[in-house]
Coordinates of C-alpha atoms and ligand atoms in Angstrom, one line a residue:
M25 CA 34.1 3.1 -8.6
S26 CA 30.6 4.5 -8.2
L27 CA 28.0 3.2 -5.9
I28 CA 24.8 2.1 -7.5
V29 CA 21.5 0.8 -5.9
H30 CA 19.4 -1.7 -7.8
K31 CA 15.8 -2.4 -6.7
Y32 CA 13.9 -5.4 -8.0
G33 CA 10.2 -5.7 -7.7
G34 CA 8.1 -8.8 -6.7
T35 CA 7.7 -10.1 -10.4
S36 CA 11.5 -9.7 -11.0
M37 CA 11.9 -11.9 -7.8
G38 CA 9.0 -14.1 -8.5
S39 CA 10.7 -17.6 -8.8
T40 CA 14.1 -19.1 -8.3
D41 CA 14.7 -18.8 -12.0
R42 CA 14.0 -15.1 -11.9
I43 CA 16.2 -14.7 -8.9
K44 CA 19.1 -16.5 -10.8
N45 CA 18.7 -13.9 -13.5
V46 CA 18.7 -11.0 -11.1
A47 CA 22.0 -12.6 -9.6
K48 CA 23.5 -12.7 -13.0
R49 CA 22.5 -9.3 -13.9
V50 CA 23.9 -7.9 -10.5
A51 CA 27.1 -10.0 -10.9
K52 CA 27.8 -8.3 -14.4
W53 CA 27.4 -4.8 -12.7
S54 CA 29.7 -5.9 -9.8
R55 CA 32.2 -7.4 -12.2
A56 CA 32.3 -4.1 -14.1
G57 CA 33.5 -2.4 -11.0
Y58 CA 30.5 -0.9 -9.5
Q59 CA 29.9 -1.0 -5.8
M60 CA 26.4 -2.8 -5.6
V61 CA 23.7 -2.6 -3.3
V62 CA 20.5 -4.4 -4.1
V63 CA 17.1 -4.0 -2.5
P64 CA 14.5 -6.6 -3.4
S65 CA 10.9 -6.9 -2.8
A66 CA 9.2 -10.1 -1.6
M67 CA 8.6 -12.8 -4.2
S68 CA 5.4 -11.7 -6.1
G69 CA 2.2 -12.6 -4.3
E70 CA 4.0 -13.3 -1.1
T71 CA 3.0 -10.3 0.8
N72 CA -0.7 -10.7 -0.1
R73 CA -0.4 -14.4 0.9
L74 CA 1.0 -13.6 4.3
L75 CA -1.4 -10.8 5.0
G76 CA -4.3 -13.2 3.9
L77 CA -3.2 -15.8 6.6
A78 CA -3.6 -13.2 9.2
K79 CA -7.0 -12.3 7.9
E80 CA -8.0 -16.0 8.1
L81 CA -7.1 -15.9 11.8
A82 CA -8.6 -12.5 12.8
P83 CA -10.2 -9.8 10.7
T84 CA -8.4 -6.7 10.0
S85 CA -8.3 -4.3 13.1
A86 CA -6.7 -1.0 13.9
N87 CA -5.5 -2.5 17.2
L88 CA -2.0 -1.6 17.7
A89 CA -1.1 -5.2 19.0
Y90 CA -2.5 -6.6 15.7
Q91 CA -0.8 -4.0 13.5
R92 CA 2.5 -4.9 15.1
E93 CA 2.2 -8.5 14.2
L94 CA 1.2 -7.7 10.6
D95 CA 4.6 -6.0 10.3
M96 CA 6.4 -8.7 12.0
L97 CA 4.7 -11.1 9.5
A98 CA 4.9 -9.0 6.2
S99 CA 8.5 -8.3 6.6
T100 CA 9.5 -11.9 6.3
G101 CA 8.5 -11.8 2.6
E102 CA 11.6 -9.4 2.0
Q103 CA 13.8 -11.2 4.3
A104 CA 13.3 -14.5 2.3
S105 CA 13.9 -12.9 -1.0
S106 CA 17.0 -11.1 0.2
A107 CA 18.6 -14.2 1.6
L108 CA 17.7 -16.2 -1.7
L109 CA 19.3 -13.5 -3.7
A110 CA 22.5 -13.6 -1.7
I111 CA 22.7 -17.3 -2.1
A112 CA 22.2 -17.0 -5.9
L113 CA 25.0 -14.4 -6.0
Q114 CA 27.4 -16.7 -4.0
A115 CA 26.4 -19.4 -6.5
E116 CA 27.5 -17.1 -9.3
G117 CA 30.9 -16.7 -7.4
V118 CA 30.1 -13.3 -6.1
E119 CA 30.7 -12.5 -2.4
S120 CA 27.4 -11.2 -1.0
V121 CA 25.6 -10.7 2.2
S122 CA 22.1 -9.8 3.1
Y123 CA 20.6 -7.7 6.0
A124 CA 17.3 -7.1 7.3
G125 CA 16.3 -3.5 8.1
W126 CA 16.9 -3.9 11.8
Q127 CA 20.4 -5.2 11.4
L128 CA 21.8 -2.0 9.9
P129 CA 19.5 -0.5 11.4
I130 CA 17.0 1.3 9.2
R131 CA 15.2 3.3 11.8
T132 CA 11.6 4.4 11.4
N133 CA 8.8 5.8 13.5
S134 CA 6.4 3.5 15.2
A135 CA 3.4 3.9 12.7
F136 CA 3.0 0.1 12.1
T137 CA 2.1 -0.7 8.3
K138 CA 2.8 2.8 7.2
A139 CA 6.0 3.7 9.0
R140 CA 8.4 6.4 7.8
I141 CA 12.1 6.1 7.6
E142 CA 14.0 8.4 10.0
S143 CA 17.7 7.3 9.7
I144 CA 19.8 4.7 7.9
E145 CA 23.1 3.6 9.4
D146 CA 25.6 3.0 6.7
Q147 CA 28.7 1.6 8.6
R148 CA 28.2 -2.1 8.1
V149 CA 27.2 -1.5 4.4
M150 CA 30.3 0.7 3.6
A151 CA 32.6 -1.9 5.4
D152 CA 31.2 -4.7 3.2
L153 CA 31.3 -2.8 0.0
A154 CA 35.0 -1.9 0.8
K155 CA 35.7 -5.6 0.9
G156 CA 34.1 -5.9 -2.6
K157 CA 30.8 -7.7 -1.4
V158 CA 27.4 -7.1 -2.9
V159 CA 25.1 -6.0 -0.2
I160 CA 21.5 -7.0 -0.2
I161 CA 19.1 -4.9 2.1
T162 CA 15.5 -6.0 2.5
G163 CA 12.9 -3.5 1.1
F164 CA 9.8 -2.4 2.8
Q165 CA 10.9 -2.5 6.3
G166 CA 12.7 -1.0 9.4
V167 CA 12.7 -1.0 13.1
D168 CA 11.4 1.6 15.6
E169 CA 12.8 3.0 18.7
H170 CA 11.5 0.0 20.7
S171 CA 13.0 -2.7 18.4
N172 CA 9.8 -3.4 16.8
I173 CA 9.8 -4.4 13.2
T174 CA 7.9 -1.9 11.0
T175 CA 6.8 -1.8 7.3
L176 CA 6.6 1.3 5.1
G177 CA 3.2 0.7 3.3
R178 CA 2.3 -1.4 0.2
G179 CA 4.8 -0.9 -2.4
G180 CA 7.3 0.4 0.1
S181 CA 10.4 -1.2 -1.2
D182 CA 10.6 1.7 -3.8
T183 CA 11.0 4.0 -1.0
S184 CA 13.5 1.8 0.9
A185 CA 15.7 1.8 -2.2
V186 CA 15.6 5.4 -2.7
A187 CA 16.2 6.2 1.0
I188 CA 19.1 3.6 1.0
A189 CA 20.5 5.4 -2.2
A190 CA 20.2 8.8 -0.4
A191 CA 21.9 7.6 2.7
L192 CA 24.9 5.9 0.8
K193 CA 25.1 8.9 -1.6
A194 CA 24.7 6.5 -4.5
S195 CA 25.3 7.9 -7.9
E196 CA 22.0 6.4 -9.3
C197 CA 19.1 4.3 -8.0
L198 CA 17.8 1.8 -10.6
I199 CA 14.3 0.5 -10.1
Y200 CA 14.0 -2.8 -12.2
T201 CA 10.3 -3.6 -12.7
D202 CA 7.9 -5.3 -15.0
V203 CA 7.5 -2.3 -17.4
D204 CA 10.1 -0.6 -19.3
G205 CA 9.7 3.0 -18.0
V206 CA 7.3 5.7 -17.6
Y207 CA 4.9 6.2 -20.5
T208 CA 3.1 9.5 -21.8
T209 CA 0.0 7.7 -20.5
D210 CA -1.4 4.3 -19.8
P211 CA -0.6 2.2 -23.0
R212 CA -3.7 0.1 -22.3
V213 CA -5.8 3.2 -23.0
V214 CA -3.7 4.7 -25.6
P215 CA -1.7 2.1 -27.6
E216 CA 0.3 5.0 -29.2
A217 CA 1.6 6.0 -25.8
K218 CA 5.4 6.6 -25.9
R219 CA 8.0 5.8 -23.3
L220 CA 9.5 8.9 -21.9
L221 CA 13.3 9.1 -21.9
T222 CA 13.4 11.5 -19.1
I223 CA 10.8 13.0 -16.8
S224 CA 11.3 15.7 -14.0
F225 CA 10.7 14.8 -10.4
E226 CA 7.8 17.2 -10.2
E227 CA 6.0 15.8 -13.3
M228 CA 6.6 12.3 -11.8
L229 CA 4.9 13.4 -8.7
E230 CA 2.0 14.6 -10.6
M231 CA 1.9 11.5 -12.8
A232 CA 2.2 9.1 -9.9
S233 CA -0.5 10.6 -7.7
M234 CA -2.7 10.5 -10.7
G235 CA -2.5 6.7 -10.9
S236 CA 0.3 5.8 -13.1
K237 CA 1.3 3.2 -10.7
V238 CA 5.0 2.6 -11.5
L239 CA 6.4 3.8 -8.4
Q240 CA 5.3 4.4 -4.7
I241 CA 4.7 8.1 -4.6
R242 CA 6.7 8.4 -1.4
S243 CA 9.7 7.2 -3.2
V244 CA 9.6 10.0 -5.7
E245 CA 9.0 12.5 -3.0
F246 CA 12.1 11.1 -1.1
A247 CA 14.1 11.2 -4.4
G248 CA 13.2 14.9 -5.0
K249 CA 14.0 15.7 -1.4
Y250 CA 17.5 14.1 -1.4
K251 CA 18.1 14.6 -5.1
V252 CA 18.8 10.9 -5.9
P253 CA 18.7 10.3 -9.6
L254 CA 16.2 7.5 -10.4
R255 CA 15.8 5.3 -13.3
V256 CA 12.7 3.0 -13.9
L257 CA 13.7 0.2 -16.4
S258 CA 12.8 -3.3 -17.2
S259 CA 14.1 -6.4 -15.5
F260 CA 13.0 -8.5 -18.5
T261 CA 15.7 -7.7 -20.8
P262 CA 18.3 -10.4 -21.3
W263 CA 20.7 -10.1 -18.3
D264 CA 23.7 -10.1 -20.4
I265 CA 22.8 -7.0 -22.7
D266 CA 25.5 -4.6 -22.9
L267 CA 25.9 -2.8 -19.5
K268 CA 26.0 0.9 -21.1
E269 CA 22.9 0.1 -23.2
E270 CA 21.2 -1.1 -20.0
A271 CA 22.3 1.8 -17.9
S272 CA 20.8 4.3 -20.3
S273 CA 17.4 2.5 -21.0
G274 CA 14.1 3.0 -19.3
T275 CA 13.1 6.4 -18.0
L276 CA 15.3 8.8 -16.1
I277 CA 13.6 10.9 -13.4
S278 CA 15.9 13.8 -13.1
F279 CA 16.4 17.4 -12.2
E280 CA 18.0 18.3 -15.5
E281 CA 15.3 20.7 -16.7
D282 CA 17.6 22.2 -19.4
E283 CA 17.5 19.0 -21.7
K284 CA 13.8 19.2 -21.5
M285 CA 13.7 22.7 -23.2
E286 CA 13.3 21.3 -26.6
Q287 CA 10.6 18.8 -25.4
A288 CA 6.9 18.9 -25.5
I289 CA 5.0 21.5 -23.2
V290 CA 2.9 18.6 -21.9
S291 CA 4.7 15.6 -21.0
G292 CA 2.0 13.2 -20.0
I293 CA -1.8 12.6 -19.6
A294 CA -2.8 11.2 -16.1
F295 CA -6.2 10.0 -15.1
N296 CA -7.9 8.2 -12.2
R297 CA -11.4 6.9 -11.3
D298 CA -10.7 7.0 -7.6
E299 CA -12.7 10.0 -6.8
A300 CA -16.3 11.0 -6.2
K301 CA -18.1 14.2 -6.3
I302 CA -20.2 15.7 -3.6
S303 CA -22.5 18.7 -4.2
V304 CA -24.2 20.6 -1.5
I305 CA -27.1 22.5 -3.4
G306 CA -28.8 25.7 -2.3
V307 CA -26.4 26.8 0.4
P308 CA -27.1 30.2 1.9
D309 CA -24.2 32.2 0.7
K310 CA -22.6 34.0 3.7
P311 CA -19.1 33.9 5.3
G312 CA -18.0 30.6 6.8
I313 CA -19.8 28.1 4.6
A314 CA -16.8 26.6 3.1
Y315 CA -15.4 26.2 6.5
Q316 CA -18.7 24.8 7.8
I317 CA -18.8 22.2 5.1
L318 CA -15.2 21.3 4.7
G319 CA -14.1 21.6 8.4
A320 CA -16.6 18.9 9.3
V321 CA -15.3 16.7 6.4
A322 CA -11.6 17.3 7.6
Q323 CA -12.5 16.5 11.2
A324 CA -13.8 13.2 10.0
N325 CA -10.3 12.6 8.4
I326 CA -11.7 12.6 5.0
E327 CA -9.3 14.1 2.4
V328 CA -10.7 16.7 -0.1
D329 CA -9.2 17.1 -3.6
M330 CA -11.0 19.5 -5.8
I331 CA -13.2 22.3 -4.8
I332 CA -15.7 24.7 -6.6
Q333 CA -18.1 27.2 -5.4
N334 CA -20.7 28.6 -7.8
L335 CA -21.7 32.3 -8.2
S336 CA -24.6 32.9 -6.0
K337 CA -28.1 33.5 -7.2
D338 CA -30.7 35.0 -4.8
G339 CA -28.4 34.5 -1.9
K340 CA -27.8 30.8 -2.5
T341 CA -25.0 29.0 -3.9
D342 CA -23.9 25.5 -4.9
F343 CA -20.8 24.0 -3.4
S344 CA -19.0 21.0 -4.8
F345 CA -15.8 19.1 -4.1
T346 CA -14.2 15.6 -4.6
V347 CA -13.2 13.0 -2.1
H348 CA -11.8 9.4 -2.5
R349 CA -14.4 7.1 -3.8
N350 CA -14.0 5.0 -0.5
D351 CA -14.9 8.1 1.4
H352 CA -18.1 8.9 -0.7
A353 CA -20.7 7.2 1.5
K354 CA -19.3 8.4 4.8
T355 CA -19.1 12.0 3.5
L356 CA -22.7 11.9 2.2
D357 CA -23.8 10.6 5.6
L358 CA -22.0 13.2 7.5
L359 CA -23.3 16.0 5.3
K360 CA -27.0 14.8 5.4
N361 CA -27.0 14.2 9.1
Q362 CA -25.0 17.1 10.5
V363 CA -24.1 19.9 8.1
V364 CA -27.0 20.2 5.9
P365 CA -29.4 20.8 8.7
E366 CA -27.1 23.2 10.4
L367 CA -26.4 25.2 7.2
G368 CA -30.1 25.1 6.0
A369 CA -29.0 23.9 2.7
A370 CA -31.6 22.4 0.3
E371 CA -29.9 19.0 -0.4
V372 CA -26.7 17.1 -0.8
V373 CA -26.0 14.9 -3.8
G374 CA -23.1 12.6 -4.5
D375 CA -21.8 11.4 -7.9
T376 CA -19.5 8.3 -8.2
K377 CA -19.5 8.1 -11.9
I378 CA -16.8 10.7 -12.5
C379 CA -13.1 10.5 -13.4
K380 CA -10.2 13.2 -13.3
V381 CA -8.1 13.6 -16.3
S382 CA -4.9 15.8 -16.0
I383 CA -2.4 17.2 -18.3
V384 CA 1.2 17.4 -16.7
G385 CA 4.2 19.2 -18.0
I386 CA 6.8 21.7 -16.6
G387 CA 6.7 23.4 -19.9
M388 CA 3.3 24.7 -18.9
R389 CA 5.1 27.1 -16.6
S390 CA 6.4 29.1 -19.5
H391 CA 3.6 28.7 -22.0
V392 CA 0.1 30.4 -22.1
G393 CA -2.8 28.8 -23.6
V394 CA -2.2 25.2 -22.6
A395 CA -5.2 24.8 -20.5
S396 CA -7.5 26.4 -23.1
K397 CA -6.2 24.0 -25.7
M398 CA -7.1 21.2 -23.4
F399 CA -10.7 22.7 -22.9
K400 CA -11.0 23.2 -26.6
T401 CA -10.2 19.4 -27.3
L402 CA -12.7 18.3 -24.8
S403 CA -15.4 20.6 -26.2
E404 CA -14.7 19.3 -29.7
E405 CA -15.3 15.9 -28.4
G406 CA -18.6 17.0 -26.8
I407 CA -17.3 16.3 -23.2
N408 CA -18.7 18.4 -20.5
I409 CA -16.2 19.7 -17.8
Q410 CA -17.6 19.5 -14.3
M411 CA -14.8 20.9 -12.3
I412 CA -11.3 22.4 -13.1
S413 CA -8.2 22.7 -11.0
T414 CA -4.8 23.8 -12.0
S415 CA -1.2 24.1 -10.6
E416 CA 1.8 25.5 -12.1
I417 CA 2.5 22.3 -14.0
K418 CA -0.8 20.5 -14.2
T419 CA -4.4 21.1 -15.3
S420 CA -7.0 18.7 -14.1
V421 CA -10.7 18.4 -15.1
V422 CA -13.5 16.3 -13.7
I423 CA -15.7 14.7 -16.3
D424 CA -18.2 12.0 -16.6
E425 CA -16.5 8.6 -16.2
K426 CA -17.7 7.2 -19.4
Y427 CA -15.8 9.7 -21.5
M428 CA -12.5 8.9 -19.8
E429 CA -10.8 7.0 -22.5
L430 CA -12.2 9.3 -25.2
A431 CA -10.7 12.3 -23.4
V432 CA -7.3 10.7 -22.7
R433 CA -7.0 9.6 -26.3
A434 CA -7.9 13.2 -27.7
L435 CA -5.7 15.0 -25.4
H436 CA -2.8 12.6 -26.1
K437 CA -3.2 13.5 -29.8
T438 CA -3.7 17.2 -29.2
F439 CA -0.5 17.6 -27.5
D440 CA 1.5 15.5 -30.0
L441 CA 2.3 12.8 -27.5
D442 CA 1.7 10.1 -30.3
Q443 CA 4.7 11.5 -32.2
D444 CA 8.0 9.8 -31.9
K445 CA 10.5 12.2 -30.4
A446 CA 13.8 12.3 -32.4
Ligands
LIG13 N1 6.3 -6.6 -0.7 C1 5.7 -5.2 -0.4 C2 4.4 -5.2 -1.0 O1 3.9 -6.2 -1.8 C3 6.6 -4.2 -0.7 C4 6.9 -3.9 -2.1 O2 6.8 -4.9 -2.9 O3 7.3 -2.8 -2.5 O4 3.7 -4.2 -0.9
LIG14 MG1 6.0 -2.0 -6.7

């Protein structure tokens, strides 16, 4: 029978009642004959609580010794929920055993609080599965080459589940969460947003990095790399719903592009308010200016997203780019104190009241005029576009933050995402 990985988020594991529910659901799958591996998150709020305790004792620091202890601490949240789930399953009459990352082991590098998985040993798991046991594996954590416990970054249980599914060659990885799938856009902004039955990995990557917070982005990269079929679905359906119905609910993140042929050219509208715009005005237009500006920014470890350089006029040009909002002040300081004097530019100005809105869809590869339809919609709404960037399957614009919801709603309508798909 096929091997399935279930992942349950913090809300799904939030109380002993909820854990009981998860156990009943997993027991249903196990009794239907599937080999079951389950990866739980810590009970909701637990990771924050633990990290908060550390902060009470000492303020956050980049100190390695401190970072090591944060991982030692935070990893206990998942260890507790895993053991509780194993106990709940045993109470349901299902043989079950839980493992912390180090017990398999799940090997990672030594980057505390943001470690990357390097390998997963599957022998113990396979032996237990062969005996008919349900195997619970802690999410979010692993062990480095010096036997230090590491964690994978906030939201990292998604990545654990996908990595485990890849290592065990599972037929599917089901991510149970508090939403029932991936939507065409955030339903809080557009109530008409529709759940997508399927979305391709590439689209999901673009949507996830844009602020649709359903999955940790690294889990999607991992799934793409190892071709793990992923499904996002609700853990709030009754545990005893028909298994077939449950198995096809939610949103499948897949490689099957064929079945998408009939679907919309644009699959979703993503947006975020996390960026800020920096403009260097009156830069002498000569070779090397982009390097002088962005080189200094990169050296300060600041990530740049969109970039535009205007046409030059009288030998001068304007140069604008976006950075994360948290890096806005730092970037301005750097440019004002170091780069602008060296370049002889007139001034540098920052703008945090911007947002980025993107249309995403693999259909854009084979259709022309999609971007212009987007620009037309925005112009009809009287929204000024400040910056544009495109990739094969995405067009993004930077606009004034105050028009974000208007833009998202208008685009959602323009690309027929309000319509029910047959
Ligand atoms: N418990 C961890 C967190 O809160 C990992 C996870 O839930 O995915 O970030
Ligand atoms: Mg999560």
